[in-house]
Structure formats: C-alpha cells, structure tokens
PDB file of C-alpha atoms (C1' of nucleotides) in Angstrom:
ATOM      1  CA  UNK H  28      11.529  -2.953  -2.815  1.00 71.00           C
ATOM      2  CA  UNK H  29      14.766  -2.385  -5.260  1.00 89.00           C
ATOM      3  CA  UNK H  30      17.381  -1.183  -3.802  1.00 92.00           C
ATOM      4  CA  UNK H  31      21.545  -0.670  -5.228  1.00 94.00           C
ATOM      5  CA  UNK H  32      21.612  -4.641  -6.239  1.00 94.00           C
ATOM      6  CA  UNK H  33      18.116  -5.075  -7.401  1.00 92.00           C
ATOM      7  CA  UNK H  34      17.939  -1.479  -9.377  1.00 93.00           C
ATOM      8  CA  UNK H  35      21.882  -2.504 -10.510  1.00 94.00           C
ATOM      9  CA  UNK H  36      20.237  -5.907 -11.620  1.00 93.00           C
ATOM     10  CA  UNK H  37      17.650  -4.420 -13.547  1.00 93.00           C
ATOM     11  CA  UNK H  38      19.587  -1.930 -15.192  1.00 94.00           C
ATOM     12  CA  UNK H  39      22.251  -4.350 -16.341  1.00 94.00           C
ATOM     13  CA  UNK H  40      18.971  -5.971 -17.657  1.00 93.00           C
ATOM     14  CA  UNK H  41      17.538  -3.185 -19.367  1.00 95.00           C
ATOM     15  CA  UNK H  42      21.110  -2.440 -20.860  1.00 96.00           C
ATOM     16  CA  UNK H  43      21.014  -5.398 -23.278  1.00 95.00           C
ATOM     17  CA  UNK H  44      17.188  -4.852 -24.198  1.00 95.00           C
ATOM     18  CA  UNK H  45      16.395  -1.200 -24.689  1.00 96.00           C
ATOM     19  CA  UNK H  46      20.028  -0.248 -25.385  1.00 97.00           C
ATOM     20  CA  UNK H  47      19.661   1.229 -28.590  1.00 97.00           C
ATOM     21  CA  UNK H  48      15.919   0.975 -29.401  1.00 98.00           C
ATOM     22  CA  UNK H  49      13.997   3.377 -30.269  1.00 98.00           C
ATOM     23  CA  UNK H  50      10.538   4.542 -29.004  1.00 98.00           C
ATOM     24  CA  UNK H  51       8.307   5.224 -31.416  1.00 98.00           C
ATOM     25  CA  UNK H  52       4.498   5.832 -29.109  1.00 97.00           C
ATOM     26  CA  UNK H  53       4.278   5.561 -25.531  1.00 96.00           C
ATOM     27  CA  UNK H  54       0.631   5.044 -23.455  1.00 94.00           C
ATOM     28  CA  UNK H  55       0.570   6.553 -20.341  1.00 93.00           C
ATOM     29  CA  UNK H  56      -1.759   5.586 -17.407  1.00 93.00           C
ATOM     30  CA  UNK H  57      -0.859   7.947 -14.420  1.00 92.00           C
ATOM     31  CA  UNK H  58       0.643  10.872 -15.303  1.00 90.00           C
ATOM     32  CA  UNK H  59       1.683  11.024 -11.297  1.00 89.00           C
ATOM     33  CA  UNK H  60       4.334   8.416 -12.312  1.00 93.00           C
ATOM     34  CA  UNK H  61       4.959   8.900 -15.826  1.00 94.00           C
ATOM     35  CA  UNK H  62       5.572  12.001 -17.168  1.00 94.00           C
ATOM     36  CA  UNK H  63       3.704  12.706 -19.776  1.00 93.00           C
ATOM     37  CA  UNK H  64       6.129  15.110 -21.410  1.00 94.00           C
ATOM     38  CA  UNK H  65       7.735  12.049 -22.790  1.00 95.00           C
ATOM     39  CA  UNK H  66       5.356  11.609 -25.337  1.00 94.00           C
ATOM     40  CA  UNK H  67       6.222  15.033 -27.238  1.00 94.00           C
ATOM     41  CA  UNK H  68       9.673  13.912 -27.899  1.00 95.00           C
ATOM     42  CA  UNK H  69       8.834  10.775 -29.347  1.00 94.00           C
ATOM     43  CA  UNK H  70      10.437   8.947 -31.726  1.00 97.00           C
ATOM     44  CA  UNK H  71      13.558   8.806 -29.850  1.00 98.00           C
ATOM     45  CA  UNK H  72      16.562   6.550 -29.398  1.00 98.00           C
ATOM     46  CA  UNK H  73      17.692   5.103 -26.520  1.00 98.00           C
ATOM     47  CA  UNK H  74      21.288   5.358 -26.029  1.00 98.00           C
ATOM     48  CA  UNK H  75      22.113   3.710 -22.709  1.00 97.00           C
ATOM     49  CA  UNK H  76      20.282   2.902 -19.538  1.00 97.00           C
ATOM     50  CA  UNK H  77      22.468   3.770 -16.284  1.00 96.00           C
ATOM     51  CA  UNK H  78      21.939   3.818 -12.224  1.00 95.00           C
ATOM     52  CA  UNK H  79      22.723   6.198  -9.816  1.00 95.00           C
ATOM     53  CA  UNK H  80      21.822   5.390  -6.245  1.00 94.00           C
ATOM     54  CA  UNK H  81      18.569   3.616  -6.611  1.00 94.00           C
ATOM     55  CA  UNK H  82      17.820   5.855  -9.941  1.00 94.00           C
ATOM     56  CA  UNK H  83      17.696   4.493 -12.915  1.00 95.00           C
ATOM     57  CA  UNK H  84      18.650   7.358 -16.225  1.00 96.00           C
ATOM     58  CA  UNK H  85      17.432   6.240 -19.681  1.00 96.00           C
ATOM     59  CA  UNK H  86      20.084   8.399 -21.459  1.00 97.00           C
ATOM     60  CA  UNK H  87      18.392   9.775 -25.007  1.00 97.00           C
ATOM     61  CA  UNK H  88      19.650  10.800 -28.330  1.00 97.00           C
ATOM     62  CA  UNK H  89      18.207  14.063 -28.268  1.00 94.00           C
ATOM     63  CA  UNK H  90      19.813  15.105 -25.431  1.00 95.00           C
ATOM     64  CA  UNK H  91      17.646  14.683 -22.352  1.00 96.00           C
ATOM     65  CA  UNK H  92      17.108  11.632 -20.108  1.00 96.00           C
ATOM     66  CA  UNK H  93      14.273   9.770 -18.498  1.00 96.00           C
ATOM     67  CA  UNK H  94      15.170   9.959 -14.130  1.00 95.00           C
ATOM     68  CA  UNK H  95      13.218   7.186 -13.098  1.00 95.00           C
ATOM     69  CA  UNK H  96      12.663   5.803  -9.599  1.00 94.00           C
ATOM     70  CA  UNK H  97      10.889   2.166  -8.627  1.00 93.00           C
ATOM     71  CA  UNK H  98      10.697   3.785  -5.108  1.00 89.00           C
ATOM     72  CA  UNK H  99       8.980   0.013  -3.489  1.00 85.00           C
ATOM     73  CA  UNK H 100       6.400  -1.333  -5.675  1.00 86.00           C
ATOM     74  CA  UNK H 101       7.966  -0.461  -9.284  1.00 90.00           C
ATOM     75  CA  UNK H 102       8.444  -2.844 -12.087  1.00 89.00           C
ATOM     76  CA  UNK H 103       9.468  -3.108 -15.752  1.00 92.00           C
ATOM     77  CA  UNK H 104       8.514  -5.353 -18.299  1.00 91.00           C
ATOM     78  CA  UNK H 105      10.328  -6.470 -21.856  1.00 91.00           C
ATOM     79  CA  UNK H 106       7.907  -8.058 -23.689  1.00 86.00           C
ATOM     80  CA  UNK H 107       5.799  -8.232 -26.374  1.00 84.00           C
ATOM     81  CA  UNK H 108       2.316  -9.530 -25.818  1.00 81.00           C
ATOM     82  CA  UNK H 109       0.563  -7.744 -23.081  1.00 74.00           C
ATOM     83  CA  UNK H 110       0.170 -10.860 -20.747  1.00 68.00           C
ATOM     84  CA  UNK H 111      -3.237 -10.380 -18.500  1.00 73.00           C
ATOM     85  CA  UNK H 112      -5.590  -7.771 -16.849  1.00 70.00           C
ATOM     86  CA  UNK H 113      -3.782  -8.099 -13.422  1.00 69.00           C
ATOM     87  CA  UNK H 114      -0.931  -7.017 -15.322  1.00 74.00           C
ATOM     88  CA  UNK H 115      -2.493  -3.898 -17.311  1.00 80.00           C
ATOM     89  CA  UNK H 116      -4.053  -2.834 -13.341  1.00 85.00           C
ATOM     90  CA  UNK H 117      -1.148  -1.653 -12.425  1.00 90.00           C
ATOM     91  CA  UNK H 118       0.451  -0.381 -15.769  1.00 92.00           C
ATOM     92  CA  UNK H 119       1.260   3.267 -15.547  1.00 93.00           C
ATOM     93  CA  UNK H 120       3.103   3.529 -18.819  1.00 94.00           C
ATOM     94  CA  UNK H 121       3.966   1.526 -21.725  1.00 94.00           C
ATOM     95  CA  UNK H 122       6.731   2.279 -24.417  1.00 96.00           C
ATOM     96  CA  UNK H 123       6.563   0.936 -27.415  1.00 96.00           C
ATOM     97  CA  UNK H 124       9.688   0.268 -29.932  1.00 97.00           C
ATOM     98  CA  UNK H 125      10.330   0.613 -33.187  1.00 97.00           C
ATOM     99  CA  UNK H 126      11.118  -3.459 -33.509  1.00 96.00           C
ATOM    100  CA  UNK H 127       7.402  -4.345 -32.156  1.00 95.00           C
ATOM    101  CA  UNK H 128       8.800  -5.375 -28.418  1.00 95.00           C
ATOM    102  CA  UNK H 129       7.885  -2.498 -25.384  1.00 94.00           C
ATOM    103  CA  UNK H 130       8.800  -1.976 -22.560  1.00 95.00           C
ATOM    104  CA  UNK H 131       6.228  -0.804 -19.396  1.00 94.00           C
ATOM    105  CA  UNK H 132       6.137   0.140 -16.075  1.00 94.00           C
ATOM    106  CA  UNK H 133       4.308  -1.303 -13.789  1.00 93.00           C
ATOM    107  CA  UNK H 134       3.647  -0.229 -10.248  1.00 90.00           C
ATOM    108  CA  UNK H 135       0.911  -1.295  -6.930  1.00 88.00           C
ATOM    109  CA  UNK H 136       1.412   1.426  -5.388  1.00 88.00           C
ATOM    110  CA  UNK H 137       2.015   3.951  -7.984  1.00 89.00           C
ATOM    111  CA  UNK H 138       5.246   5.715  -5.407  1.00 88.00           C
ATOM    112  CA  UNK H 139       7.436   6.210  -8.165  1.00 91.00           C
ATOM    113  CA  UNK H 140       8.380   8.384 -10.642  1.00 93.00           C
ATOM    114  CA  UNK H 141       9.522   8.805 -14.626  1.00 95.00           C
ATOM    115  CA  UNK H 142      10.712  12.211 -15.346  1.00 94.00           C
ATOM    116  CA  UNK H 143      11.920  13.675 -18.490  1.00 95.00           C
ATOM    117  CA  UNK H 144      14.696  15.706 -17.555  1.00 94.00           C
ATOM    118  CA  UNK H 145      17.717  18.338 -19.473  1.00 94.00           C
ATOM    119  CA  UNK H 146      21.184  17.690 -18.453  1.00 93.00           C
ATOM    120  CA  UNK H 147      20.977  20.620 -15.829  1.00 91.00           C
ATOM    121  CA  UNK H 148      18.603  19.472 -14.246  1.00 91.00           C
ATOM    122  CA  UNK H 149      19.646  15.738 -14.131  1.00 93.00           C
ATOM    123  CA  UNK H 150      23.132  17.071 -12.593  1.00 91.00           C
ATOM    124  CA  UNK H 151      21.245  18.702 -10.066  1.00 90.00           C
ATOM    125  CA  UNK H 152      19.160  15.606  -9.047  1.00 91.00           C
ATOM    126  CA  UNK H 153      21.975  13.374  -8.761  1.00 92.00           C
ATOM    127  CA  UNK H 154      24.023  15.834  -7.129  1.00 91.00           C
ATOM    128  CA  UNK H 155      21.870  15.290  -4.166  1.00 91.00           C
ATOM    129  CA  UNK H 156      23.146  12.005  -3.661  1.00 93.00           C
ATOM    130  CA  UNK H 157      25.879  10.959  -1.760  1.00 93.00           C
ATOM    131  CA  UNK H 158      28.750   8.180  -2.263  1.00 94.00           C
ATOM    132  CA  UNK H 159      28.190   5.440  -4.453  1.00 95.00           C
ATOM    133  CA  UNK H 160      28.259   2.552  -1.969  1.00 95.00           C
ATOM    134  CA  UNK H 161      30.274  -0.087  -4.471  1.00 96.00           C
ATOM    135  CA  UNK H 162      32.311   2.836  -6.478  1.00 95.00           C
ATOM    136  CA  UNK H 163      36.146   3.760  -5.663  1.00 95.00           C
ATOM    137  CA  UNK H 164      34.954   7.036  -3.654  1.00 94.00           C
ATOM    138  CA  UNK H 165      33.311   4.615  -0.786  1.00 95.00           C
ATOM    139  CA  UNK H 166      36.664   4.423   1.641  1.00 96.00           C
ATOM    140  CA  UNK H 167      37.143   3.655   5.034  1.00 96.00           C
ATOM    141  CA  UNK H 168      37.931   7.560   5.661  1.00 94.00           C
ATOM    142  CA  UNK H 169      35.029   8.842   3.480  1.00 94.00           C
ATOM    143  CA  UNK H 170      32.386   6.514   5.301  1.00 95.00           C
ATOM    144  CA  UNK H 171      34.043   7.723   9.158  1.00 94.00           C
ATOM    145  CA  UNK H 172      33.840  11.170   7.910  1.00 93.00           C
ATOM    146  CA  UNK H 173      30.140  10.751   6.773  1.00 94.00           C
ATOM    147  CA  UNK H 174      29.262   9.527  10.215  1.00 94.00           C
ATOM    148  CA  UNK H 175      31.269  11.883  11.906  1.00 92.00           C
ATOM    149  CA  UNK H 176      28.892  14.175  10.286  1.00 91.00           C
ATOM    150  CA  UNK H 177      25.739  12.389  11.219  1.00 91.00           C
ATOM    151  CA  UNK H 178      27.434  11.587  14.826  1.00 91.00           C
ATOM    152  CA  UNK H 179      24.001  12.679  16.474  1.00 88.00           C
ATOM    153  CA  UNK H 180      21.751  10.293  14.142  1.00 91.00           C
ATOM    154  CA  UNK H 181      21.175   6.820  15.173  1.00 91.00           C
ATOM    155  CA  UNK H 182      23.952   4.598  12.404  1.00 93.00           C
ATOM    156  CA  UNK H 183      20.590   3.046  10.809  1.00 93.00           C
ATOM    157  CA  UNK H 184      18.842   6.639  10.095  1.00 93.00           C
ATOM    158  CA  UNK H 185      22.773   7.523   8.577  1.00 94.00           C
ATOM    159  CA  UNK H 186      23.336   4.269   6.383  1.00 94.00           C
ATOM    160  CA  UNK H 187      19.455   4.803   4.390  1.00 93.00           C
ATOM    161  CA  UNK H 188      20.539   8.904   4.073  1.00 93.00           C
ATOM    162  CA  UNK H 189      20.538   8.810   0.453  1.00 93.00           C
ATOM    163  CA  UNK H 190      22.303  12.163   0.548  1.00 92.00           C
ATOM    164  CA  UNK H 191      24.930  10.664   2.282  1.00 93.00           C
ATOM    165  CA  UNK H 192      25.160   6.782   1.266  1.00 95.00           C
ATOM    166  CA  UNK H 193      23.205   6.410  -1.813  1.00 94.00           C
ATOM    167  CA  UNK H 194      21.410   2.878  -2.796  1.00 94.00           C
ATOM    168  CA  UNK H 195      21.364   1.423   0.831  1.00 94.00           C
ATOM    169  CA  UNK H 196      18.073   0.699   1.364  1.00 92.00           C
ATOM    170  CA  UNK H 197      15.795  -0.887   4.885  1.00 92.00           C
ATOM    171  CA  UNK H 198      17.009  -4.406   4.014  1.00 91.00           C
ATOM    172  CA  UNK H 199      20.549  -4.191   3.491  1.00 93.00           C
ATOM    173  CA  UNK H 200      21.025  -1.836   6.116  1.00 94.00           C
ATOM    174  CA  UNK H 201      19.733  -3.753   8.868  1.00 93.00           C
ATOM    175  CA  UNK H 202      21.917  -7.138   7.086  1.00 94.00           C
ATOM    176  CA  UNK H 203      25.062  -5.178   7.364  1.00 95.00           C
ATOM    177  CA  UNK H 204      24.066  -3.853  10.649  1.00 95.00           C
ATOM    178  CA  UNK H 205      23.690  -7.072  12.019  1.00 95.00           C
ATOM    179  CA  UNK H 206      26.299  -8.936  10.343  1.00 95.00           C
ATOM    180  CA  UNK H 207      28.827  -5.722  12.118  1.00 95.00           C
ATOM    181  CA  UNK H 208      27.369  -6.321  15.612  1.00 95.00           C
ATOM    182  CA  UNK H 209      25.997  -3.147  15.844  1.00 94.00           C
ATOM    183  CA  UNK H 210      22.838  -1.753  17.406  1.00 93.00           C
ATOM    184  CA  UNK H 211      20.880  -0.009  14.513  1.00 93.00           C
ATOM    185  CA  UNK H 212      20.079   2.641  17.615  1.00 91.00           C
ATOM    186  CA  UNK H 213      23.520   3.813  18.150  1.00 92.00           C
ATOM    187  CA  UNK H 214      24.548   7.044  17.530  1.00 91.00           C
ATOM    188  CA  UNK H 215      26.777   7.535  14.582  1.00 93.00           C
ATOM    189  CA  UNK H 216      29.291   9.306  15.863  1.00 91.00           C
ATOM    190  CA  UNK H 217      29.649   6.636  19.145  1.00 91.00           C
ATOM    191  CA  UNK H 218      30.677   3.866  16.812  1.00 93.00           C
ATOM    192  CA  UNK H 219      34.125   2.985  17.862  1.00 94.00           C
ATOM    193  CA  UNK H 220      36.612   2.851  14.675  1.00 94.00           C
ATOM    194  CA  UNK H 221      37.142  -0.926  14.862  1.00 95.00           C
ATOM    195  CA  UNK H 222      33.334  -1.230  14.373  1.00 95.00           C
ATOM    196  CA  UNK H 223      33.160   1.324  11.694  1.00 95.00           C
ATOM    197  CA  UNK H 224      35.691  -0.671   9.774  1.00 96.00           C
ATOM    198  CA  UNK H 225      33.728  -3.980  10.335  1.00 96.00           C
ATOM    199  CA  UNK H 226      30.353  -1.842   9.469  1.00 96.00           C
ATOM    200  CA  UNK H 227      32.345  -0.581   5.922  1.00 96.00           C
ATOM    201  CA  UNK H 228      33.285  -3.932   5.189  1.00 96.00           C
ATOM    202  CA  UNK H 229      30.131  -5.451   5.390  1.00 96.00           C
ATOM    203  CA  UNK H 230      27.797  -2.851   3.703  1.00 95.00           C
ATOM    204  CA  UNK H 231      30.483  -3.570   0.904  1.00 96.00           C
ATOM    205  CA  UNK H 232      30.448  -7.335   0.682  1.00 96.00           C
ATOM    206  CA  UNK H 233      26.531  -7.610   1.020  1.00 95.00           C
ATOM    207  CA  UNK H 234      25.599  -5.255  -1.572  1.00 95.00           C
ATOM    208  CA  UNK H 235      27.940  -7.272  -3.922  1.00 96.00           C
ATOM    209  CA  UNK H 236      27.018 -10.288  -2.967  1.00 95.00           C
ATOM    210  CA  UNK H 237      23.354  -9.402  -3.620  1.00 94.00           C
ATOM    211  CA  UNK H 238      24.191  -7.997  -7.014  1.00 94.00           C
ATOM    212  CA  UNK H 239      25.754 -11.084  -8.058  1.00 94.00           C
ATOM    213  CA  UNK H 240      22.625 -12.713  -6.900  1.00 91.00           C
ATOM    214  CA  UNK H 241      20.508 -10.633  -8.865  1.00 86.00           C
ATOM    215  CA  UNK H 242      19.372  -8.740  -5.663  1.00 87.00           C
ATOM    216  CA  UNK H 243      16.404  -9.784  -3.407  1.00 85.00           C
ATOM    217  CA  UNK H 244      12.762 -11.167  -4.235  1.00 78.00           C
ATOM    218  CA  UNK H 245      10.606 -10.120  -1.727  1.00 72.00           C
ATOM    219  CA  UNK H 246       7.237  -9.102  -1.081  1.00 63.00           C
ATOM    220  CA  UNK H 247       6.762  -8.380  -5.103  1.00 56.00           C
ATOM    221  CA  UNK H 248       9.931  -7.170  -6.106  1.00 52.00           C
ATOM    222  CA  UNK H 249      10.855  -9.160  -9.262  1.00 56.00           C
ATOM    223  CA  UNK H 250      14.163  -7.887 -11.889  1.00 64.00           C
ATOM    224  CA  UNK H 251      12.555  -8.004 -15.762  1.00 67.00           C
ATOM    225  CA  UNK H 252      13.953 -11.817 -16.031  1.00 67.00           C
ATOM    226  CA  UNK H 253      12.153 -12.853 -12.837  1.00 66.00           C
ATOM    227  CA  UNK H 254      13.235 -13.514  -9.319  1.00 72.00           C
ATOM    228  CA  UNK H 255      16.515 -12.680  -7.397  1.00 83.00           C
ATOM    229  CA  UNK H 256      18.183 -14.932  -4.778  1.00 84.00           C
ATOM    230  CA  UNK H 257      19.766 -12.999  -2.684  1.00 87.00           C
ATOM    231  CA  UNK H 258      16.539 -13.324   0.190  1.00 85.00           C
ATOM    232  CA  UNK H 259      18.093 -17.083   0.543  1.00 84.00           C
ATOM    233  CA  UNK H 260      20.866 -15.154   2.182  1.00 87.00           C
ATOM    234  CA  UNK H 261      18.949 -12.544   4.308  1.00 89.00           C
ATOM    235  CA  UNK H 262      19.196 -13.069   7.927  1.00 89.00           C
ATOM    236  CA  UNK H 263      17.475 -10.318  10.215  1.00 89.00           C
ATOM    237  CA  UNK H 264      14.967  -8.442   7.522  1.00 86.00           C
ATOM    238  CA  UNK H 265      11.600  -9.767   8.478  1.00 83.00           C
ATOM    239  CA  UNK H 266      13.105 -12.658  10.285  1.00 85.00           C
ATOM    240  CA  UNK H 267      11.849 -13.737  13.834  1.00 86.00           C
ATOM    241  CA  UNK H 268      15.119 -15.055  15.096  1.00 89.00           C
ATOM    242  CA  UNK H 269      18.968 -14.069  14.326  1.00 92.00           C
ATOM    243  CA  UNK H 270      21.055 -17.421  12.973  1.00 93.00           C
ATOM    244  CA  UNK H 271      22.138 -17.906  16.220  1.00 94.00           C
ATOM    245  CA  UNK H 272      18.333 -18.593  17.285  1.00 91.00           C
ATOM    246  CA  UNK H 273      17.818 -15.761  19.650  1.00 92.00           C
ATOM    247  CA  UNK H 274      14.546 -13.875  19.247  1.00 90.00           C
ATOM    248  CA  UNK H 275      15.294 -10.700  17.229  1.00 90.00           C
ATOM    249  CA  UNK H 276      13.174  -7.484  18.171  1.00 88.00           C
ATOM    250  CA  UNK H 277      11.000  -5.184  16.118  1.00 88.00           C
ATOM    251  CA  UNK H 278      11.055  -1.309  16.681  1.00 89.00           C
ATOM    252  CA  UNK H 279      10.294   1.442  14.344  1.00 88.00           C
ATOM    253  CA  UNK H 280      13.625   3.634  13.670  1.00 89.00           C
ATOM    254  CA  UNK H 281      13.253   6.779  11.517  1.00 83.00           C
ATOM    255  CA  UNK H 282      10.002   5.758  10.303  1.00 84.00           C
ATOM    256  CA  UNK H 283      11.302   2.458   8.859  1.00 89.00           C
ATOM    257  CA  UNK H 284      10.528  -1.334  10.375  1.00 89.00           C
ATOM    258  CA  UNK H 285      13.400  -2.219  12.217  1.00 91.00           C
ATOM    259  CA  UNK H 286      14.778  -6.156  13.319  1.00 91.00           C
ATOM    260  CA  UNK H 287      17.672  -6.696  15.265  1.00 92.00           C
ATOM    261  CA  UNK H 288      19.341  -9.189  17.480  1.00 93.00           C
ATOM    262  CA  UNK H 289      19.720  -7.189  20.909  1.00 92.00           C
ATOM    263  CA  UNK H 290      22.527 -10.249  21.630  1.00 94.00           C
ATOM    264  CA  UNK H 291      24.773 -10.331  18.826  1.00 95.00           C
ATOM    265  CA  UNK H 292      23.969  -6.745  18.177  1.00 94.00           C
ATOM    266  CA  UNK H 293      25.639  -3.947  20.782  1.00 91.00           C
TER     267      UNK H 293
ATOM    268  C1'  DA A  10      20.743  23.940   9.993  1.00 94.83           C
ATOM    269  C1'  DC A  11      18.950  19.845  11.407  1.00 94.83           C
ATOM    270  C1'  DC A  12      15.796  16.304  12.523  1.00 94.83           C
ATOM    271  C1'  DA A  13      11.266  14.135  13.370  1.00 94.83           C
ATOM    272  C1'  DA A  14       6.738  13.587  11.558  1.00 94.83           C
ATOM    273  C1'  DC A  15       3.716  13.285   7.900  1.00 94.83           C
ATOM    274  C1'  DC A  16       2.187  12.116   3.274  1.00 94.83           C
ATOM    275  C1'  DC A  17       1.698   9.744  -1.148  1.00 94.83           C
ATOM    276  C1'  DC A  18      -0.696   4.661  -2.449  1.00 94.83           C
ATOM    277  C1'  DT A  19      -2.569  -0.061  -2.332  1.00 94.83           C
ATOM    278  C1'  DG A  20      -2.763  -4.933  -0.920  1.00 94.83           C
ATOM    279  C1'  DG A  21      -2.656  -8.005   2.604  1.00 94.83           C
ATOM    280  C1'  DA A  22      -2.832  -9.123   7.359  1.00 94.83           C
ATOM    281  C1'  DA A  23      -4.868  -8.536  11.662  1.00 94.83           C
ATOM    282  C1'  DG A  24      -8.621  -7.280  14.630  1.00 94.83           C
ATOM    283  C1'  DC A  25     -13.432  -7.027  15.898  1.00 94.83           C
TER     284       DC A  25
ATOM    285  C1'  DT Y  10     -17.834 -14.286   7.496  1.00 94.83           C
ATOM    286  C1'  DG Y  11     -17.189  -9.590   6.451  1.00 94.83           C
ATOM    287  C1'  DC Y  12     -16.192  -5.338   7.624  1.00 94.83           C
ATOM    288  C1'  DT Y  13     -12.688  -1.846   9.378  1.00 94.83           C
ATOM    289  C1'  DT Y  14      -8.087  -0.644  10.744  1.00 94.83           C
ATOM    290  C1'  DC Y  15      -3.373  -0.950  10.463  1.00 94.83           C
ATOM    291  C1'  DC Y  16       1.014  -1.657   8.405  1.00 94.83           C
ATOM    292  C1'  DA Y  17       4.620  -1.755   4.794  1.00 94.83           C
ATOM    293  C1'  DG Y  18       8.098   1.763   2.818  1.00 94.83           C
ATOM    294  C1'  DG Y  19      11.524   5.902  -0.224  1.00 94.83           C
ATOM    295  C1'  DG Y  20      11.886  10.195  -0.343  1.00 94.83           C
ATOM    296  C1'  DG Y  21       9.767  14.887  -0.778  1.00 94.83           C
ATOM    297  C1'  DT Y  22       7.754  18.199   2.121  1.00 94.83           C
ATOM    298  C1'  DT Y  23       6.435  20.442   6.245  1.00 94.83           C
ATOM    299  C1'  DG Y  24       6.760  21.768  10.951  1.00 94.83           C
ATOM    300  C1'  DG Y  25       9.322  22.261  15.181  1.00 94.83           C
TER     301       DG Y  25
END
DNA sequence: ACCAACCCCTGGAAGC
DNA sequence: TGCTTCCAGGGGTTGG
C-alpha cells in the first residue's frame, strides 16, 4: 500500500515520463475511480506531476489538476504495449499521449480515486492535510503540539491522522513506533518529551530512508519501474518476532492491524 | 467537537 | 477437495 516514500517514489517517476506530455484520448473502466470528466478536457498538457501527503496532483495546462489517490491497491503503468489480460482486469483508466506511450491505472481493489479538480477546490482538499512529514514545517515543537492536541488518542491512531501528519501510513508508523520504544497504545498526550523527541526523529529518518529505497514492495505494491527495497529493512510490520527475537503481538488499533514488541516497546 | 465503527472492494488465506 | 468466511487497509461517512 503506497504511502509518503512509495507515492514520493512514484511521483519522482512519473515526473520524468508524463512531465510535459500531452493526452490526447483517455479509456476509462470504472468511473468510481476515474473520473470521467477528464475526458471532456482532452487534449491537454501535462505540466508537472506533484505529491501531497499520499496524493498525487497531475498539474494541467488548462488550469485544473487531476487529485489522485492509490489508497492500497493502486498502480500506474508507462508503457506502450498493453502487456496481458491480468493486466487489462484491473485497468480502470488508460491515458493515452500524443507520442504513442500511455500511461494507466491500475487497481485490485478499485479504493482509489482520480478526480478532475479547479484550483479552489484542490486548495480545499489539501488543506485538509496536516504537516508534511519530511518538509521544514515538521519540528520537534510542531509534532509535541500535534500530540498535545490528540493527547486522548492512542500515539498510533495520531501518527496515521492524515489531518494531522500527512503520508504516514500502517507500516511506517508501527517501524517508527517500534524503533522509539513506544507502545502504539499509549496515549498521545502521556508520551514523555524525551520519547517524543526519539518518536520525531525516527518517523523522520525512516520515511527517508525508505524514499531513498524507493519505498516498500509488499503485498502488490510495485513503483512504475518495479519493486522497492525498503521491506529488506522493515522490522515489526507483519513480522512474527522483533530483531531482538521476542514474539511481537497482534491487536487491532483504530481499525488498522497492529504488531508490536510488548518488550522493547513501553 | 470528537472519536469509534462501518463501508467501499477483491484476492488470498484459513476454516469446515 | 471445494465451498464459505474472514481479513487486509485509507479515508469518507455515519452514529454515538
């Protein structure tokens, strides 16, 4: 499921091949997914392709923007031969450019979204999200203050509050969570200030780490070059025992799968 | 105002 | 073996 590094990864991706193409006829599949608005507009030029939280914003030359979300299962594809039928199954939209390439999106369980948005209403979508976890605004202060905020919400619940965090998802939360020593139960507001600090740090250097990596490949997630490697690095998510060998526990917290180590994690 | 629960969807694993 | 049931999960929505 992409989350900040994987979305970052494809975006970066999607930067040096769609950057200036244009779109010329579009096929879409589910209009649940794809909006099919996007097909009156057509041709149009890309401009840039950019990521905010885990949306990605195709940024257009007649003003408007594509707000698109992978949400778990989502995929894109450069290419230019369609490849097999257990590819086209899951197509919900295919973009075709100008140069004879396309781009489509394909998705298993058809959770996200393309939307063809005006500025307004793109500013008022990403206004709903909260601190960019890897830009300047993510201090030490803002990040206390946000779970000073949240102090009655277990830190888990806080960290994957896109409103208040956004791009964390349920794998690098519980990573940072465990690599901080911290109990993905606690309450926010009872994490001592040394922790916090520790917490900050980590949330920080894992999601770079992973972007550098090229995020994580698992389950199906795959960036439009192929894998990531950051799962060689993953330690608690979907693991049976911490690196120090004890057995890590499962619980459900906030709707989301949950593994910690109830030793190294207090 | 805030939080928990539910829902969307499908494949794969687990259970009978 | 083959069916049914359950689980995975981001975020919008609903209900308490």
């Amino acid at each position: 499921m992409p989350e900040l590094p994987e979305v970052e990864t494809i975006v970066r991706q999607l930067r040096t091949k769609v950057k200036g193409k244009t779109i010329v006829s579009a096929e879409i599949f589910d209009m649940g997914v794809v909006d099919p608005n996007i097909k009156a507009i057509l041709p149009v030029k890309i401009l840039d392709v950019l990521r905010r939280g885990k949306s990605i914003i195709f940024y257009l030359n007649d003003g408007k923007f594509i707000l698109t979300h992978l949400r778990m299962t989502g995929h894109f594809y450069y290419v230019n031969i369609l490849p097999n039928e257990e590819y086209r199954k899951f197509m919900v939209g295919k973009f075709d450019f100008s140069d004879g390439t396309f781009l489509t999106h394909n998705s298993i369980r058809k959770f996200g979204s393309m939307r063809l948005v005006d500025k307004d209403r793109l500013k008022q979508e990403l206004d709903k999200l909260g601190v960019e976890p890897l830009g300047a605004g993510f201090t030490l202060n803002r990040f206390n203050e946000i779970l000073g905020k949240k102090a009655r919400s277990n830190i888990k619940t806080v960290l994957l509050d896109q409103s208040q965090i956004a791009g964390i998802g349920n794998i690098y939360a519980q990573e940072a969570l465990y690599f901080a020593g911290i109990n993905p139960c606690r309450k926010a507001g009872e994490i001592q200030f040394e922790e916090v600090k520790k917490l900050h740090l980590e949330v920080v250097r894992i999601l770079t780490a992973a972007v550098k990596q090229k995020g994580s490949t698992v389950d199906n997630y795959s960036n439009i070059d192929g894998a990531g490697n950051y799962q060689k690095y993953l330690v608690v998510y979907n693991k049976q025992f911490c690196p120090k060998k004890h057995p890590l526990e499962k619980i459900n917290l906030g709707g989301r799968g949950t593994s910690f180590c109830s030793v190294c994690q207090r």
